[in-house]
Amino acid sequence: MQSSGFFGMTNQTIFDPISGLPPNGSTWVQAILAHAWVSVVDEAALWTSHGLTQWRTQLQNLREPQLDQSISIVNALGLAQTMKINVFQLHKRGGNEWSTAYAYAGFWNDLAWAQMFQFGLILNANSSLYHMGMSWDLDLNVGYEVTPVLTLTRLAIGPYDSIDLWLVPPPRALKELLVVFQDALFDALATTDQTIRFLTITTTNVDAAPPDWTNGNLTFFGGNPTCVYGDGLPFVQDSFGFYDACGSQTPLLIHLDATSVLFAHLATNATSPCDLVATPALAFACGIMVKATMTIFWHENVAPLVMPRIEPLITPASTSTLPLHISMMQFAATPNDTLVTLVADMLTSSTWSFFGWVTMYDWLLGHREVYAFEGDVATVTLMTRRHDYVQYQANPLELPQAA
């Protein structure tokens, strides 16, 4: 530890304040500094013996983590062939794209700020930031500039530099619904010879939004708490996303294809979802593709083969997902310049929930993520904006040439 480049800052801002705490602060510090490192196996065993079995890392978008995924294909003779299906190299995006720094700027910055302004990182010590009358949010991370997003986020979630971002995984029952839905649907399409017709239904993006957001002549500043300098615009804007560097303010668009539309329809029984689409041309396109999807499903003998398999799974999937309160939010102002935070649950509204279930389908397929913004005031769980898949070129040398 003492050979680390961070030891000087750590000693000044953590160990020195602890050393002054009675009754045994100094003794504890000396024991830590004299601690002998053990193997990873022994360390894991110690943690496990105390009931600590998992580690969660908060989301940050300064660096794109390295990812290397492979599958192994085993033939009838028991011979395995391994090939990579996904590779991402560790990539530093740079400070200009590091939007999650507003949520939390990293422990290394805590150390640097503490050393620069001569305060300690031990909350109950007299040298702490709070004893000095300072704020992580206003004095160090963001500053005293006032914008609608800054003001509303502090009220709705809490101060900046103290917001934890946690990845939320899909509930098991929701994933089970997806698997059975896809199996049942494509089995039925093949049986009725409707696969090509169904899969060639034209996809579309629609500017749908919760009706409460669009009926009040509001001005919108964005739907991402980490994009804090948005201009006021007349349209609802997209949600938080890992790759959103806050360089542009784009409208909230929901991608519709035949499978996501059918998934949402079966979960909600919605009859007129396209009424929420703002742009007439997009509403027309929405109506055409929804009608085409429903025609094949209900009038080509597909529904009788699908419904018995998925109906028992819809309620458990909904019941397990509702408590997560997955939402989208929007920072806005009324015509008299009153600032408001709009939060729409993706599944509880009788009208908006159709598009909420479309985003659930995107989530299950990996086109969206869900993150909990856990602040000192409240936690808001947000459905992200949609991302297309990144194509990976397989290595021909890894591909099996024979079964």
mmCIF file of C-alpha atoms in Angstrom, residues 34-364:
data_model
loop_
_atom_site.group_PDB
_atom_site.id
_atom_site.type_symbol
_atom_site.label_atom_id
_atom_site.label_comp_id
_atom_site.label_asym_id
_atom_site.label_seq_id
_atom_site.Cartn_x
_atom_site.Cartn_y
_atom_site.Cartn_z
ATOM 1 C CA ALA A 34 1.476 -3.503 8.653
ATOM 2 C CA HIS A 35 -1.130 -5.832 7.161
ATOM 3 C CA ALA A 36 0.267 -8.718 5.120
ATOM 4 C CA TRP A 37 -1.465 -9.354 1.808
ATOM 5 C CA VAL A 38 -2.956 -12.831 1.456
ATOM 6 C CA SER A 39 -3.928 -14.801 -1.635
ATOM 7 C CA VAL A 40 -7.133 -14.041 -3.500
ATOM 8 C CA VAL A 41 -8.487 -17.447 -2.483
ATOM 9 C CA ASP A 42 -7.875 -16.754 1.207
ATOM 10 C CA GLU A 43 -9.307 -13.259 0.906
ATOM 11 C CA ALA A 44 -12.468 -14.591 -0.751
ATOM 12 C CA ALA A 45 -12.812 -17.283 1.908
ATOM 13 C CA LEU A 46 -12.626 -14.676 4.675
ATOM 14 C CA TRP A 47 -15.273 -12.488 3.070
ATOM 15 C CA THR A 48 -17.520 -15.490 2.445
ATOM 16 C CA SER A 49 -17.190 -16.616 6.065
ATOM 17 C CA HIS A 50 -18.752 -13.293 7.077
ATOM 18 C CA GLY A 51 -21.640 -13.646 4.619
ATOM 19 C CA LEU A 52 -20.178 -11.341 1.959
ATOM 20 C CA THR A 53 -20.601 -13.217 -1.312
ATOM 21 C CA GLN A 54 -21.230 -10.548 -3.963
ATOM 22 C CA TRP A 55 -19.700 -7.307 -5.182
ATOM 23 C CA ARG A 56 -21.625 -4.716 -7.166
ATOM 24 C CA THR A 57 -19.853 -2.088 -9.214
ATOM 25 C CA GLN A 58 -21.613 1.195 -9.868
ATOM 26 C CA LEU A 59 -22.115 2.304 -13.433
ATOM 27 C CA GLN A 60 -19.603 4.751 -14.869
ATOM 28 C CA ASN A 61 -19.163 5.732 -18.507
ATOM 29 C CA LEU A 62 -15.644 7.156 -18.361
ATOM 30 C CA ARG A 63 -14.310 3.778 -19.456
ATOM 31 C CA GLU A 64 -16.072 1.155 -21.528
ATOM 32 C CA PRO A 65 -15.243 -2.147 -19.802
ATOM 33 C CA GLN A 66 -13.436 -4.891 -21.653
ATOM 34 C CA LEU A 67 -15.639 -7.801 -22.658
ATOM 35 C CA ASP A 68 -14.669 -11.134 -24.159
ATOM 36 C CA GLN A 69 -17.432 -13.696 -24.740
ATOM 37 C CA SER A 70 -17.093 -17.146 -26.284
ATOM 38 C CA ILE A 71 -19.308 -20.140 -26.872
ATOM 39 C CA SER A 72 -18.375 -23.774 -27.222
ATOM 40 C CA ILE A 73 -20.142 -25.925 -29.824
ATOM 41 C CA VAL A 74 -20.050 -29.658 -29.129
ATOM 42 C CA ASN A 75 -20.769 -32.058 -31.990
ATOM 43 C CA ALA A 76 -22.241 -35.548 -31.827
ATOM 44 C CA LEU A 77 -18.786 -37.043 -31.243
ATOM 45 C CA GLY A 78 -18.273 -34.892 -28.168
ATOM 46 C CA LEU A 79 -15.674 -32.676 -29.834
ATOM 47 C CA ALA A 80 -15.857 -29.028 -28.785
ATOM 48 C CA GLN A 81 -15.129 -26.011 -30.958
ATOM 49 C CA THR A 82 -14.785 -22.646 -29.220
ATOM 50 C CA MET A 83 -15.396 -19.371 -30.992
ATOM 51 C CA LYS A 84 -15.670 -15.775 -29.860
ATOM 52 C CA ILE A 85 -19.039 -14.115 -30.307
ATOM 53 C CA ASN A 86 -18.340 -10.720 -28.766
ATOM 54 C CA VAL A 87 -15.201 -8.702 -28.053
ATOM 55 C CA PHE A 88 -14.890 -5.176 -26.683
ATOM 56 C CA GLN A 89 -11.513 -3.717 -25.853
ATOM 57 C CA LEU A 90 -11.100 -1.521 -22.791
ATOM 58 C CA HIS A 91 -11.823 1.970 -24.060
ATOM 59 C CA LYS A 92 -11.405 5.276 -22.251
ATOM 60 C CA ARG A 93 -14.078 7.612 -23.575
ATOM 61 C CA GLY A 94 -12.561 10.815 -22.235
ATOM 62 C CA GLY A 95 -13.733 13.483 -19.820
ATOM 63 C CA ASN A 96 -16.004 15.226 -22.330
ATOM 64 C CA GLU A 97 -18.097 12.051 -22.664
ATOM 65 C CA TRP A 98 -18.045 11.168 -18.962
ATOM 66 C CA SER A 99 -21.605 12.206 -18.121
ATOM 67 C CA THR A 100 -21.906 9.969 -15.046
ATOM 68 C CA ALA A 101 -19.238 12.109 -13.354
ATOM 69 C CA TYR A 102 -22.148 14.279 -12.227
ATOM 70 C CA ALA A 103 -23.566 11.315 -10.315
ATOM 71 C CA TYR A 104 -20.196 10.454 -8.766
ATOM 72 C CA ALA A 105 -16.784 11.566 -9.962
ATOM 73 C CA GLY A 106 -14.755 8.668 -8.578
ATOM 74 C CA PHE A 107 -12.729 8.042 -5.437
ATOM 75 C CA TRP A 108 -9.508 9.312 -7.017
ATOM 76 C CA ASN A 109 -11.154 12.710 -7.375
ATOM 77 C CA ASP A 110 -12.287 12.536 -3.741
ATOM 78 C CA LEU A 111 -8.651 12.079 -2.750
ATOM 79 C CA ALA A 112 -7.422 14.862 -5.016
ATOM 80 C CA TRP A 113 -10.067 17.350 -3.873
ATOM 81 C CA ALA A 114 -9.475 16.518 -0.215
ATOM 82 C CA GLN A 115 -5.744 17.084 -0.573
ATOM 83 C CA MET A 116 -6.250 20.281 -2.588
ATOM 84 C CA PHE A 117 -8.693 21.865 -0.127
ATOM 85 C CA GLN A 118 -7.112 20.396 3.016
ATOM 86 C CA PHE A 119 -10.008 18.355 4.387
ATOM 87 C CA GLY A 120 -10.312 14.723 5.434
ATOM 88 C CA LEU A 121 -12.527 11.952 4.101
ATOM 89 C CA ILE A 122 -13.613 10.631 7.507
ATOM 90 C CA LEU A 123 -17.135 11.901 8.112
ATOM 91 C CA ASN A 124 -17.004 12.137 11.919
ATOM 92 C CA ALA A 125 -13.564 13.726 12.101
ATOM 93 C CA ASN A 126 -13.312 17.462 12.720
ATOM 94 C CA SER A 127 -11.406 17.853 9.457
ATOM 95 C CA SER A 128 -14.227 16.509 7.263
ATOM 96 C CA LEU A 129 -15.746 18.426 4.379
ATOM 97 C CA TYR A 130 -19.007 18.932 6.250
ATOM 98 C CA HIS A 131 -17.294 20.355 9.338
ATOM 99 C CA MET A 132 -15.722 22.891 6.981
ATOM 100 C CA GLY A 133 -19.171 23.903 5.689
ATOM 101 C CA MET A 134 -18.524 22.675 2.142
ATOM 102 C CA SER A 135 -20.583 20.578 -0.290
ATOM 103 C CA TRP A 136 -19.386 17.817 -2.615
ATOM 104 C CA ASP A 137 -22.021 18.893 -5.109
ATOM 105 C CA LEU A 138 -21.755 22.682 -5.119
ATOM 106 C CA ASP A 139 -18.168 23.344 -4.045
ATOM 107 C CA LEU A 140 -16.366 20.508 -5.808
ATOM 108 C CA ASN A 141 -18.243 18.624 -8.531
ATOM 109 C CA VAL A 142 -20.877 20.784 -10.223
ATOM 110 C CA GLY A 143 -20.609 24.323 -8.904
ATOM 111 C CA TYR A 144 -23.155 27.018 -8.142
ATOM 112 C CA GLU A 145 -24.520 27.425 -11.662
ATOM 113 C CA VAL A 146 -28.302 26.999 -11.820
ATOM 114 C CA THR A 147 -30.089 25.111 -14.618
ATOM 115 C CA PRO A 148 -33.536 23.464 -14.699
ATOM 116 C CA VAL A 149 -32.068 19.938 -14.767
ATOM 117 C CA LEU A 150 -29.677 20.658 -11.885
ATOM 118 C CA THR A 151 -32.459 22.149 -9.772
ATOM 119 C CA LEU A 152 -35.004 19.421 -10.466
ATOM 120 C CA THR A 153 -32.575 16.513 -10.064
ATOM 121 C CA ARG A 154 -31.458 17.788 -6.659
ATOM 122 C CA LEU A 155 -35.096 17.984 -5.575
ATOM 123 C CA ALA A 156 -36.215 14.648 -7.058
ATOM 124 C CA ILE A 157 -33.142 12.441 -6.524
ATOM 125 C CA GLY A 158 -30.644 14.336 -4.389
ATOM 126 C CA PRO A 159 -27.385 16.282 -4.586
ATOM 127 C CA TYR A 160 -24.919 15.499 -7.329
ATOM 128 C CA ASP A 161 -21.722 13.558 -6.572
ATOM 129 C CA SER A 162 -23.818 11.468 -4.185
ATOM 130 C CA ILE A 163 -25.948 9.470 -6.645
ATOM 131 C CA ASP A 164 -25.294 5.735 -6.939
ATOM 132 C CA LEU A 165 -26.048 4.175 -10.337
ATOM 133 C CA TRP A 166 -26.961 0.493 -10.132
ATOM 134 C CA LEU A 167 -27.697 -1.891 -12.989
ATOM 135 C CA VAL A 168 -31.096 -3.563 -12.564
ATOM 136 C CA PRO A 169 -31.405 -7.077 -14.076
ATOM 137 C CA PRO A 170 -34.691 -8.335 -15.556
ATOM 138 C CA PRO A 171 -36.770 -10.505 -13.203
ATOM 139 C CA ARG A 172 -36.687 -14.234 -13.864
ATOM 140 C CA ALA A 173 -40.427 -14.415 -14.587
ATOM 141 C CA LEU A 174 -40.094 -11.709 -17.234
ATOM 142 C CA LYS A 175 -37.252 -13.585 -18.921
ATOM 143 C CA GLU A 176 -39.275 -16.790 -18.839
ATOM 144 C CA LEU A 177 -42.150 -14.997 -20.557
ATOM 145 C CA LEU A 178 -39.805 -13.839 -23.327
ATOM 146 C CA VAL A 179 -38.436 -17.336 -23.958
ATOM 147 C CA VAL A 180 -41.851 -18.973 -24.130
ATOM 148 C CA PHE A 181 -43.279 -16.099 -26.212
ATOM 149 C CA GLN A 182 -40.550 -16.400 -28.826
ATOM 150 C CA ASP A 183 -40.702 -20.195 -28.939
ATOM 151 C CA ALA A 184 -44.493 -20.264 -29.178
ATOM 152 C CA LEU A 185 -44.700 -17.465 -31.742
ATOM 153 C CA PHE A 186 -42.135 -18.788 -34.175
ATOM 154 C CA ASP A 187 -43.401 -22.354 -33.848
ATOM 155 C CA ALA A 188 -46.876 -21.087 -34.707
ATOM 156 C CA LEU A 189 -45.659 -18.920 -37.586
ATOM 157 C CA ALA A 190 -43.815 -21.882 -39.078
ATOM 158 C CA THR A 191 -46.846 -24.136 -38.670
ATOM 159 C CA THR A 192 -49.133 -21.628 -40.411
ATOM 160 C CA ASP A 193 -46.554 -20.657 -43.042
ATOM 161 C CA GLN A 194 -46.594 -17.009 -41.918
ATOM 162 C CA THR A 195 -42.947 -16.523 -40.852
ATOM 163 C CA ILE A 196 -41.732 -14.507 -43.838
ATOM 164 C CA ARG A 197 -44.887 -12.402 -43.969
ATOM 165 C CA PHE A 198 -44.621 -11.616 -40.252
ATOM 166 C CA LEU A 199 -40.905 -10.805 -40.219
ATOM 167 C CA THR A 200 -41.153 -8.516 -43.244
ATOM 168 C CA ILE A 201 -43.661 -6.173 -41.601
ATOM 169 C CA THR A 202 -42.064 -2.738 -41.811
ATOM 170 C CA THR A 203 -40.502 -1.478 -38.577
ATOM 171 C CA THR A 204 -40.897 2.121 -37.480
ATOM 172 C CA ASN A 205 -39.819 4.611 -34.817
ATOM 173 C CA VAL A 206 -42.584 6.639 -33.178
ATOM 174 C CA ASP A 207 -42.512 9.757 -31.003
ATOM 175 C CA ALA A 208 -44.926 8.441 -28.388
ATOM 176 C CA ALA A 209 -44.968 9.900 -24.880
ATOM 177 C CA PRO A 210 -47.189 9.637 -21.791
ATOM 178 C CA PRO A 211 -50.332 11.740 -22.359
ATOM 179 C CA ASP A 212 -49.760 13.767 -19.177
ATOM 180 C CA TRP A 213 -46.516 15.036 -20.677
ATOM 181 C CA THR A 214 -47.962 16.314 -23.929
ATOM 182 C CA ASN A 215 -51.249 17.907 -22.878
ATOM 183 C CA GLY A 216 -49.918 20.940 -21.025
ATOM 184 C CA ASN A 217 -47.938 23.005 -23.535
ATOM 185 C CA LEU A 218 -44.749 22.240 -21.617
ATOM 186 C CA THR A 219 -41.154 23.094 -22.403
ATOM 187 C CA PHE A 220 -38.776 20.130 -22.055
ATOM 188 C CA PHE A 221 -35.132 20.170 -20.959
ATOM 189 C CA GLY A 222 -34.357 16.451 -21.259
ATOM 190 C CA GLY A 223 -34.827 13.048 -19.695
ATOM 191 C CA ASN A 224 -31.262 12.382 -18.527
ATOM 192 C CA PRO A 225 -30.287 13.588 -15.017
ATOM 193 C CA THR A 226 -26.612 13.629 -16.022
ATOM 194 C CA CYS A 227 -27.132 15.977 -18.996
ATOM 195 C CA VAL A 228 -27.515 19.122 -16.949
ATOM 196 C CA TYR A 229 -27.300 21.978 -19.469
ATOM 197 C CA GLY A 230 -30.178 21.170 -21.828
ATOM 198 C CA ASP A 231 -32.031 23.954 -23.603
ATOM 199 C CA GLY A 232 -35.793 24.224 -23.342
ATOM 200 C CA LEU A 233 -37.390 22.576 -26.396
ATOM 201 C CA PRO A 234 -41.001 21.861 -27.423
ATOM 202 C CA PHE A 235 -40.650 18.062 -27.609
ATOM 203 C CA VAL A 236 -40.135 15.213 -25.130
ATOM 204 C CA GLN A 237 -36.537 14.017 -25.180
ATOM 205 C CA ASP A 238 -34.822 10.669 -24.861
ATOM 206 C CA SER A 239 -33.774 8.992 -21.635
ATOM 207 C CA PHE A 240 -30.410 8.308 -20.030
ATOM 208 C CA GLY A 241 -27.989 6.087 -21.936
ATOM 209 C CA PHE A 242 -24.435 4.834 -21.467
ATOM 210 C CA TYR A 243 -23.219 6.467 -24.677
ATOM 211 C CA ASP A 244 -25.102 9.736 -24.238
ATOM 212 C CA ALA A 245 -22.395 12.409 -24.057
ATOM 213 C CA CYS A 246 -24.999 15.200 -23.875
ATOM 214 C CA GLY A 247 -23.905 16.630 -27.206
ATOM 215 C CA SER A 248 -27.407 16.826 -28.677
ATOM 216 C CA GLN A 249 -31.006 16.800 -27.493
ATOM 217 C CA THR A 250 -32.890 14.107 -29.391
ATOM 218 C CA PRO A 251 -36.613 13.293 -29.244
ATOM 219 C CA LEU A 252 -37.901 10.286 -27.359
ATOM 220 C CA LEU A 253 -38.485 7.599 -29.980
ATOM 221 C CA ILE A 254 -39.854 4.097 -29.429
ATOM 222 C CA HIS A 255 -38.796 1.453 -31.961
ATOM 223 C CA LEU A 256 -41.609 -0.836 -33.060
ATOM 224 C CA ASP A 257 -41.304 -4.147 -34.851
ATOM 225 C CA ALA A 258 -43.824 -6.937 -35.220
ATOM 226 C CA THR A 259 -42.509 -9.033 -32.325
ATOM 227 C CA SER A 260 -42.272 -6.165 -29.812
ATOM 228 C CA VAL A 261 -45.720 -4.897 -30.822
ATOM 229 C CA LEU A 262 -47.251 -8.342 -30.360
ATOM 230 C CA PHE A 263 -45.442 -8.833 -27.028
ATOM 231 C CA ALA A 264 -46.840 -5.510 -25.772
ATOM 232 C CA HIS A 265 -50.321 -6.216 -27.114
ATOM 233 C CA LEU A 266 -50.547 -9.570 -25.352
ATOM 234 C CA ALA A 267 -49.366 -8.010 -22.078
ATOM 235 C CA THR A 268 -51.789 -5.062 -22.187
ATOM 236 C CA ASN A 269 -54.660 -5.786 -24.603
ATOM 237 C CA ALA A 270 -54.179 -2.215 -25.838
ATOM 238 C CA THR A 271 -56.563 -1.267 -28.630
ATOM 239 C CA SER A 272 -55.365 2.159 -29.844
ATOM 240 C CA PRO A 273 -51.707 2.598 -28.851
ATOM 241 C CA CYS A 274 -50.879 4.785 -31.843
ATOM 242 C CA ASP A 275 -53.106 7.560 -30.461
ATOM 243 C CA LEU A 276 -50.125 8.593 -28.301
ATOM 244 C CA VAL A 277 -47.849 9.198 -31.297
ATOM 245 C CA ALA A 278 -47.344 12.933 -31.771
ATOM 246 C CA THR A 279 -46.346 13.233 -35.436
ATOM 247 C CA PRO A 280 -49.252 12.399 -37.795
ATOM 248 C CA ALA A 281 -47.067 10.615 -40.353
ATOM 249 C CA LEU A 282 -45.517 8.446 -37.635
ATOM 250 C CA ALA A 283 -48.935 7.764 -36.107
ATOM 251 C CA PHE A 284 -50.139 6.597 -39.530
ATOM 252 C CA ALA A 285 -47.105 4.313 -39.952
ATOM 253 C CA CYS A 286 -47.674 2.988 -36.442
ATOM 254 C CA GLY A 287 -51.285 2.144 -37.248
ATOM 255 C CA ILE A 288 -50.337 0.344 -40.457
ATOM 256 C CA MET A 289 -47.745 -1.893 -38.816
ATOM 257 C CA VAL A 290 -49.869 -2.631 -35.725
ATOM 258 C CA LYS A 291 -52.797 -3.627 -37.964
ATOM 259 C CA ALA A 292 -50.542 -5.848 -40.095
ATOM 260 C CA THR A 293 -49.193 -7.564 -36.982
ATOM 261 C CA MET A 294 -52.624 -8.133 -35.444
ATOM 262 C CA THR A 295 -54.067 -9.389 -38.732
ATOM 263 C CA ILE A 296 -51.517 -12.175 -39.000
ATOM 264 C CA PHE A 297 -51.783 -13.078 -35.328
ATOM 265 C CA TRP A 298 -55.569 -13.167 -34.998
ATOM 266 C CA HIS A 299 -56.709 -14.134 -38.494
ATOM 267 C CA GLU A 300 -54.150 -16.685 -39.677
ATOM 268 C CA ASN A 301 -54.638 -19.248 -36.886
ATOM 269 C CA VAL A 302 -51.485 -18.116 -35.084
ATOM 270 C CA ALA A 303 -53.196 -16.980 -31.865
ATOM 271 C CA PRO A 304 -54.692 -20.390 -30.930
ATOM 272 C CA LEU A 305 -51.209 -21.906 -31.020
ATOM 273 C CA VAL A 306 -49.595 -19.123 -28.968
ATOM 274 C CA MET A 307 -52.103 -18.012 -26.344
ATOM 275 C CA PRO A 308 -52.349 -21.233 -24.285
ATOM 276 C CA ARG A 309 -48.576 -21.269 -23.839
ATOM 277 C CA ILE A 310 -48.030 -17.678 -22.783
ATOM 278 C CA GLU A 311 -51.225 -16.626 -20.974
ATOM 279 C CA PRO A 312 -50.237 -18.325 -17.686
ATOM 280 C CA LEU A 313 -46.917 -16.442 -17.698
ATOM 281 C CA ILE A 314 -48.114 -12.871 -18.267
ATOM 282 C CA THR A 315 -49.381 -12.178 -14.743
ATOM 283 C CA PRO A 316 -46.267 -13.562 -12.973
ATOM 284 C CA ALA A 317 -44.051 -11.520 -15.301
ATOM 285 C CA SER A 318 -46.021 -8.358 -14.632
ATOM 286 C CA THR A 319 -46.233 -8.999 -10.892
ATOM 287 C CA SER A 320 -42.468 -9.451 -10.595
ATOM 288 C CA THR A 321 -41.668 -6.367 -12.686
ATOM 289 C CA LEU A 322 -44.119 -3.816 -11.285
ATOM 290 C CA PRO A 323 -42.345 -3.426 -7.897
ATOM 291 C CA LEU A 324 -39.226 -2.194 -9.714
ATOM 292 C CA HIS A 325 -41.142 0.965 -10.743
ATOM 293 C CA ILE A 326 -39.223 1.212 -14.005
ATOM 294 C CA SER A 327 -39.860 4.665 -15.408
ATOM 295 C CA MET A 328 -38.858 7.396 -17.774
ATOM 296 C CA MET A 329 -38.507 10.948 -16.521
ATOM 297 C CA GLN A 330 -38.554 14.380 -18.067
ATOM 298 C CA PHE A 331 -37.473 17.756 -16.757
ATOM 299 C CA ALA A 332 -39.896 20.446 -17.878
ATOM 300 C CA ALA A 333 -41.409 23.871 -17.284
ATOM 301 C CA THR A 334 -45.021 25.004 -17.474
ATOM 302 C CA PRO A 335 -46.070 28.048 -19.541
ATOM 303 C CA ASN A 336 -45.649 30.220 -16.416
ATOM 304 C CA ASP A 337 -42.050 28.925 -15.988
ATOM 305 C CA THR A 338 -42.769 26.635 -13.048
ATOM 306 C CA LEU A 339 -40.236 23.808 -13.088
ATOM 307 C CA VAL A 340 -41.649 20.273 -12.852
ATOM 308 C CA THR A 341 -40.194 16.770 -12.819
ATOM 309 C CA LEU A 342 -42.318 14.290 -14.755
ATOM 310 C CA VAL A 343 -41.964 10.581 -13.967
ATOM 311 C CA ALA A 344 -43.976 7.967 -15.858
ATOM 312 C CA ASP A 345 -44.029 4.341 -14.756
ATOM 313 C CA MET A 346 -43.591 2.155 -17.826
ATOM 314 C CA LEU A 347 -46.236 -0.409 -16.838
ATOM 315 C CA THR A 348 -48.958 1.140 -14.666
ATOM 316 C CA SER A 349 -50.606 3.602 -17.070
ATOM 317 C CA SER A 350 -53.513 2.118 -19.024
ATOM 318 C CA THR A 351 -52.448 4.013 -22.166
ATOM 319 C CA TRP A 352 -48.661 4.390 -21.920
ATOM 320 C CA SER A 353 -48.058 0.810 -20.719
ATOM 321 C CA PHE A 354 -48.241 -0.544 -24.292
ATOM 322 C CA PHE A 355 -45.060 1.365 -25.116
ATOM 323 C CA GLY A 356 -43.708 0.433 -21.701
ATOM 324 C CA TRP A 357 -43.988 -3.236 -22.632
ATOM 325 C CA VAL A 358 -42.307 -2.521 -25.972
ATOM 326 C CA THR A 359 -39.336 -1.155 -24.015
ATOM 327 C CA MET A 360 -39.435 -4.233 -21.765
ATOM 328 C CA TYR A 361 -39.002 -6.336 -24.892
ATOM 329 C CA ASP A 362 -36.049 -4.173 -25.942
ATOM 330 C CA TRP A 363 -34.614 -4.585 -22.435
ATOM 331 C CA LEU A 364 -34.881 -8.360 -22.568
#
